[in-house]
């Protein structure tokens, strides 16, 4: 899907001080991301703290983003889990209007074998009305989806159109790119700091966290990478590296929400069990952010 080439951003869910959803701030975040010229938006992913949202709250977030976006950018919906039957029910019974694809995480906690991961996504493929982006993030799922399993799914399931690869392993990412025989299957970075190296190696961009905080510079970096303008791309990469490290230092999305509060987009309120970053990190992020946007 060419619509997924470039920078997608995994939107946070803004909360008010009482931890209810801040609809006005969510509307502002969508506009802020679009104005920064990202290519697409990802709704209800990990960064959205979606595991702490009720079904009603998830529907609200979807409705707000679809309305504000108003067809301007492609929308991807985070829809995955470790109960295959439940995921299929969401796919077949849920409201997917306004979304162009789903992002489905490899099953977490259960620690399935590679065959179990394959069978899980095969079942999703058989029931999904939308194209599927696989999501490999071993740091959260406790199991790694191997390149051989990814390619097995890509070759057998034509509606599996991409993988968001977030293993933090550039060698594994390059193996995915090497093995990929489908021109229409995309290898997308799920790690901001590896986004440029993966893109230059033949990847298709990134689903980013920092991309909604330092929007223009990050999206420019990916565009330079896609056009193989290496010097300009790496100049931005090294400029952005410190703040990318910082926003993940005490967990996601605590760091990016602090940046968005500095940008007056939303408060940096989180839902338990997540808590705010400490004052030392907040000061370091602010200093680095001011350098980047001056």
Tab-separated table of C-alpha atoms in Angstrom:
chain	number	residue	atom	x	y	z
A	1	UNK	CA	0.000	0.000	0.000
A	2	UNK	CA	1.711	3.162	-1.206
A	3	UNK	CA	-0.421	5.170	1.229
A	4	UNK	CA	1.648	3.674	4.071
A	5	UNK	CA	5.029	4.746	2.724
A	6	UNK	CA	6.629	7.535	4.755
A	7	UNK	CA	5.809	8.621	8.291
A	8	UNK	CA	2.799	7.382	10.178
A	9	UNK	CA	2.340	8.540	13.753
A	10	UNK	CA	0.977	6.471	16.615
A	11	UNK	CA	-1.264	9.053	18.257
A	12	UNK	CA	-1.416	9.442	22.021
A	13	UNK	CA	-4.768	9.657	23.793
A	14	UNK	CA	-4.914	13.045	25.538
A	15	UNK	CA	-6.432	13.039	29.021
A	16	UNK	CA	-7.727	15.831	31.220
A	17	UNK	CA	-6.495	16.218	34.787
A	18	UNK	CA	-9.231	13.832	35.963
A	19	UNK	CA	-7.957	11.262	33.416
A	20	UNK	CA	-11.055	11.480	31.229
A	21	UNK	CA	-10.470	11.746	27.475
A	22	UNK	CA	-9.725	15.286	26.347
A	23	UNK	CA	-11.627	15.476	23.069
A	24	UNK	CA	-10.550	19.030	22.307
A	25	UNK	CA	-6.885	18.118	22.745
A	26	UNK	CA	-7.314	15.030	20.569
A	27	UNK	CA	-8.752	17.200	17.813
A	28	UNK	CA	-5.798	19.541	18.215
A	29	UNK	CA	-3.334	16.638	18.055
A	30	UNK	CA	-4.792	15.392	14.776
A	31	UNK	CA	-4.516	18.857	13.236
A	32	UNK	CA	-0.997	19.290	14.630
A	33	UNK	CA	0.147	16.017	13.053
A	34	UNK	CA	-1.494	16.741	9.716
A	35	UNK	CA	0.027	20.223	9.603
A	36	UNK	CA	3.445	18.619	10.147
A	37	UNK	CA	2.886	16.688	6.898
A	38	UNK	CA	2.850	13.121	8.166
A	39	UNK	CA	1.613	10.580	5.649
A	40	UNK	CA	-0.887	8.720	7.844
A	41	UNK	CA	-2.260	8.400	11.377
A	42	UNK	CA	-2.374	5.334	13.616
A	43	UNK	CA	-5.207	5.274	16.161
A	44	UNK	CA	-5.431	3.166	19.346
A	45	UNK	CA	-1.970	1.668	19.217
A	46	UNK	CA	0.332	1.089	22.198
A	47	UNK	CA	1.164	4.796	22.445
A	48	UNK	CA	-2.550	5.559	22.834
A	49	UNK	CA	-2.633	3.705	26.191
A	50	UNK	CA	-5.391	1.705	24.533
A	51	UNK	CA	-5.207	-1.102	27.104
A	52	UNK	CA	-6.576	1.360	29.682
A	53	UNK	CA	-9.488	2.550	27.531
A	54	UNK	CA	-12.995	1.139	27.779
A	55	UNK	CA	-14.844	0.015	24.660
A	56	UNK	CA	-16.915	3.189	24.794
A	57	UNK	CA	-13.791	5.339	25.057
A	58	UNK	CA	-12.190	3.564	22.110
A	59	UNK	CA	-15.278	4.263	20.017
A	60	UNK	CA	-15.098	7.918	21.047
A	61	UNK	CA	-11.430	8.186	20.029
A	62	UNK	CA	-12.155	6.556	16.673
A	63	UNK	CA	-15.122	8.841	16.010
A	64	UNK	CA	-13.196	12.018	16.881
A	65	UNK	CA	-10.157	11.166	14.748
A	66	UNK	CA	-12.233	10.109	11.745
A	67	UNK	CA	-14.301	13.295	11.953
A	68	UNK	CA	-11.362	15.689	12.326
A	69	UNK	CA	-9.246	13.957	9.704
A	70	UNK	CA	-12.178	14.181	7.280
A	71	UNK	CA	-10.550	11.930	4.717
A	72	UNK	CA	-7.351	13.958	4.447
A	73	UNK	CA	-4.931	11.201	5.474
A	74	UNK	CA	-5.156	7.399	5.563
A	75	UNK	CA	-6.099	6.077	9.014
A	76	UNK	CA	-4.819	2.851	10.563
A	77	UNK	CA	-6.612	1.275	13.518
A	78	UNK	CA	-4.811	-0.652	16.228
A	79	UNK	CA	-6.771	-3.869	16.586
A	80	UNK	CA	-5.012	-6.872	18.045
A	81	UNK	CA	-4.657	-8.990	21.145
A	82	UNK	CA	-3.823	-12.367	22.606
A	83	UNK	CA	-7.321	-13.848	22.235
A	84	UNK	CA	-7.685	-14.731	18.560
A	85	UNK	CA	-11.440	-15.276	18.756
A	86	UNK	CA	-11.973	-11.880	20.366
A	87	UNK	CA	-9.854	-10.114	17.746
A	88	UNK	CA	-11.857	-11.762	14.965
A	89	UNK	CA	-15.106	-10.681	16.623
A	90	UNK	CA	-13.880	-7.080	16.748
A	91	UNK	CA	-12.955	-7.265	13.081
A	92	UNK	CA	-16.254	-8.715	11.954
A	93	UNK	CA	-18.589	-6.836	14.293
A	94	UNK	CA	-16.810	-3.540	15.024
A	95	UNK	CA	-17.133	-0.226	13.231
A	96	UNK	CA	-14.178	0.152	10.864
A	97	UNK	CA	-15.634	3.000	8.799
A	98	UNK	CA	-13.025	5.611	7.924
A	99	UNK	CA	-10.037	3.297	8.365
A	100	UNK	CA	-7.864	1.999	5.542
A	101	UNK	CA	-5.951	-0.720	7.416
A	102	UNK	CA	-5.517	-2.354	10.806
A	103	UNK	CA	-2.341	-2.691	12.865
A	104	UNK	CA	-2.413	-5.998	14.721
A	105	UNK	CA	0.127	-6.823	17.407
A	106	UNK	CA	1.634	-10.270	17.748
A	107	UNK	CA	-0.046	-12.081	20.684
A	108	UNK	CA	1.414	-11.029	24.019
A	109	UNK	CA	1.764	-12.834	27.361
A	110	UNK	CA	0.693	-16.244	25.954
A	111	UNK	CA	4.139	-16.634	24.312
A	112	UNK	CA	2.942	-18.710	21.332
A	113	UNK	CA	5.310	-20.662	19.088
A	114	UNK	CA	6.022	-19.422	15.570
A	115	UNK	CA	3.309	-21.798	14.346
A	116	UNK	CA	0.895	-20.298	16.872
A	117	UNK	CA	1.727	-16.779	15.701
A	118	UNK	CA	1.204	-17.871	12.101
A	119	UNK	CA	-2.151	-19.506	12.839
A	120	UNK	CA	-3.302	-16.445	14.822
A	121	UNK	CA	-2.652	-14.075	11.928
A	122	UNK	CA	-3.944	-16.563	9.364
A	123	UNK	CA	-7.289	-16.518	11.198
A	124	UNK	CA	-7.254	-12.723	11.286
A	125	UNK	CA	-6.432	-12.629	7.563
A	126	UNK	CA	-9.347	-14.916	6.794
A	127	UNK	CA	-11.758	-12.581	8.583
A	128	UNK	CA	-10.427	-9.060	8.101
A	129	UNK	CA	-12.302	-6.697	5.782
A	130	UNK	CA	-9.251	-4.393	5.788
A	131	UNK	CA	-5.565	-4.811	4.891
A	132	UNK	CA	-3.426	-5.948	7.820
A	133	UNK	CA	-0.157	-4.543	9.157
A	134	UNK	CA	1.593	-7.084	11.373
A	135	UNK	CA	3.217	-5.640	14.491
A	136	UNK	CA	6.285	-7.288	15.992
A	137	UNK	CA	7.354	-5.773	19.320
A	138	UNK	CA	9.090	-8.460	21.423
A	139	UNK	CA	9.830	-6.034	24.257
A	140	UNK	CA	6.098	-5.901	24.966
A	141	UNK	CA	4.871	-9.285	23.750
A	142	UNK	CA	7.618	-11.532	25.196
A	143	UNK	CA	7.933	-13.365	21.863
A	144	UNK	CA	9.666	-12.495	18.612
A	145	UNK	CA	7.934	-12.970	15.261
A	146	UNK	CA	10.758	-14.316	13.122
A	147	UNK	CA	11.322	-13.113	9.540
A	148	UNK	CA	10.461	-16.592	8.238
A	149	UNK	CA	7.035	-16.393	9.918
A	150	UNK	CA	6.440	-12.891	8.591
A	151	UNK	CA	7.297	-13.931	5.053
A	152	UNK	CA	5.156	-17.046	5.324
A	153	UNK	CA	2.187	-14.816	6.138
A	154	UNK	CA	3.108	-12.244	3.480
A	155	UNK	CA	3.365	-14.914	0.790
A	156	UNK	CA	0.174	-16.759	1.726
A	157	UNK	CA	-2.103	-13.870	2.775
A	158	UNK	CA	-2.405	-11.108	0.193
A	159	UNK	CA	-4.300	-8.854	2.632
A	160	UNK	CA	-1.247	-8.877	4.928
A	161	UNK	CA	0.384	-5.810	3.405
A	162	UNK	CA	3.103	-4.719	5.836
A	163	UNK	CA	4.935	-5.304	9.072
A	164	UNK	CA	5.740	-2.759	11.742
A	165	UNK	CA	9.063	-4.163	12.911
A	166	UNK	CA	9.994	-3.020	16.421
A	167	UNK	CA	12.409	-5.675	17.641
A	168	UNK	CA	15.184	-3.071	17.919
A	169	UNK	CA	17.365	-5.325	15.768
A	170	UNK	CA	18.667	-3.811	12.538
A	171	UNK	CA	19.976	-7.207	11.355
A	172	UNK	CA	16.520	-8.768	11.720
A	173	UNK	CA	15.004	-5.785	9.924
A	174	UNK	CA	17.455	-6.185	7.051
A	175	UNK	CA	16.668	-9.901	6.879
A	176	UNK	CA	12.980	-9.027	6.448
A	177	UNK	CA	13.864	-6.673	3.618
A	178	UNK	CA	16.161	-9.271	2.031
A	179	UNK	CA	13.542	-12.022	2.145
A	180	UNK	CA	10.653	-9.888	0.922
A	181	UNK	CA	9.620	-10.972	-2.578
A	182	UNK	CA	6.424	-8.893	-2.747
A	183	UNK	CA	6.673	-5.418	-4.243
A	184	UNK	CA	3.467	-4.483	-2.435
A	185	UNK	CA	4.596	-5.720	1.024
A	186	UNK	CA	6.132	-3.002	3.182
A	187	UNK	CA	8.711	-3.307	5.939
A	188	UNK	CA	8.022	-0.390	8.274
A	189	UNK	CA	10.178	0.601	11.231
A	190	UNK	CA	8.568	0.598	14.667
A	191	UNK	CA	11.687	2.055	16.303
A	192	UNK	CA	12.223	5.787	15.841
A	193	UNK	CA	15.992	5.593	16.235
A	194	UNK	CA	16.242	2.848	13.570
A	195	UNK	CA	13.748	4.443	11.197
A	196	UNK	CA	16.338	6.059	8.943
A	197	UNK	CA	18.749	3.087	8.745
A	198	UNK	CA	15.839	0.774	7.932
A	199	UNK	CA	14.479	3.169	5.313
A	200	UNK	CA	17.874	3.495	3.644
A	201	UNK	CA	18.224	-0.305	3.678
A	202	UNK	CA	15.038	-0.636	1.649
A	203	UNK	CA	12.272	-0.153	4.203
A	204	UNK	CA	9.184	1.965	3.652
A	205	UNK	CA	9.378	4.447	6.506
A	206	UNK	CA	8.126	4.335	10.063
A	207	UNK	CA	5.192	4.285	12.433
A	208	UNK	CA	6.573	6.820	14.850
A	209	UNK	CA	6.118	8.226	18.337
A	210	UNK	CA	8.417	11.270	18.113
A	211	UNK	CA	6.847	12.064	14.728
A	212	UNK	CA	3.902	13.724	16.463
A	213	UNK	CA	6.154	15.792	18.739
A	214	UNK	CA	8.911	17.096	16.468
A	215	UNK	CA	6.858	16.639	13.356
A	216	UNK	CA	8.453	18.554	10.498
A	217	UNK	CA	12.075	17.572	11.135
A	218	UNK	CA	11.241	13.910	11.593
A	219	UNK	CA	9.041	13.675	8.509
A	220	UNK	CA	11.681	15.529	6.485
A	221	UNK	CA	14.285	13.008	7.647
A	222	UNK	CA	12.197	10.085	6.420
A	223	UNK	CA	11.500	11.787	3.083
A	224	UNK	CA	15.207	12.399	2.590
A	225	UNK	CA	15.806	8.743	3.433
A	226	UNK	CA	13.232	7.532	0.927
A	227	UNK	CA	14.785	9.700	-1.788
A	228	UNK	CA	18.280	8.470	-0.760
A	229	UNK	CA	19.450	11.999	0.093
A	230	UNK	CA	21.741	10.468	2.690
A	231	UNK	CA	23.659	13.507	3.955
A	232	UNK	CA	20.556	15.591	4.676
A	233	UNK	CA	18.802	12.575	6.210
A	234	UNK	CA	21.634	11.752	8.591
A	235	UNK	CA	22.076	15.389	9.581
A	236	UNK	CA	18.502	15.334	10.908
A	237	UNK	CA	18.896	11.817	12.326
A	238	UNK	CA	21.811	12.824	14.543
A	239	UNK	CA	20.034	16.020	15.549
A	240	UNK	CA	16.982	14.021	16.646
A	241	UNK	CA	18.733	11.076	18.311
A	242	UNK	CA	19.064	12.610	21.806
A	243	UNK	CA	15.385	13.477	22.155
A	244	UNK	CA	14.316	10.105	20.740
A	245	UNK	CA	16.336	8.365	23.453
A	246	UNK	CA	14.904	10.662	26.106
A	247	UNK	CA	11.237	10.139	25.306
A	248	UNK	CA	11.563	6.389	25.851
A	249	UNK	CA	13.858	6.614	28.876
A	250	UNK	CA	11.017	6.328	31.411
A	251	UNK	CA	8.437	4.647	29.230
A	252	UNK	CA	6.077	5.414	26.389
A	253	UNK	CA	3.982	7.587	26.116
A	254	UNK	CA	5.159	9.503	29.206
A	255	UNK	CA	8.002	11.167	27.296
A	256	UNK	CA	6.059	12.130	24.182
A	257	UNK	CA	3.164	13.447	26.245
A	258	UNK	CA	5.591	15.802	27.976
A	259	UNK	CA	6.749	17.095	24.583
A	260	UNK	CA	3.132	17.584	23.497
A	261	UNK	CA	2.479	19.549	26.679
A	262	UNK	CA	5.456	21.796	25.816
A	263	UNK	CA	3.891	22.290	22.369
A	264	UNK	CA	0.560	23.210	24.019
A	265	UNK	CA	-1.196	20.345	22.264
A	266	UNK	CA	-2.320	18.384	25.325
A	267	UNK	CA	-1.595	17.792	28.995
A	268	UNK	CA	0.979	15.184	30.009
A	269	UNK	CA	-1.586	13.225	32.043
A	270	UNK	CA	-1.359	9.427	31.928
A	271	UNK	CA	-3.480	6.596	33.277
A	272	UNK	CA	-2.174	4.197	35.884
A	273	UNK	CA	-0.139	2.087	35.961
A	274	UNK	CA	1.817	4.637	33.895
A	275	UNK	CA	3.117	7.738	35.677
A	276	UNK	CA	4.738	10.987	34.603
A	277	UNK	CA	8.450	11.314	33.950
A	278	UNK	CA	10.556	12.755	36.756
A	279	UNK	CA	11.665	16.386	36.928
A	280	UNK	CA	15.221	15.699	35.796
A	281	UNK	CA	14.115	14.007	32.580
A	282	UNK	CA	11.418	16.631	32.022
A	283	UNK	CA	14.057	19.367	32.170
A	284	UNK	CA	16.382	17.518	29.784
A	285	UNK	CA	13.567	16.904	27.305
A	286	UNK	CA	12.500	20.538	27.467
A	287	UNK	CA	16.047	21.789	26.857
A	288	UNK	CA	16.459	19.479	23.856
A	289	UNK	CA	13.003	20.281	22.487
A	290	UNK	CA	13.661	24.038	22.628
A	291	UNK	CA	16.859	23.530	20.610
A	292	UNK	CA	14.968	21.614	17.938
A	293	UNK	CA	12.096	24.073	17.496
A	294	UNK	CA	13.936	27.367	17.909
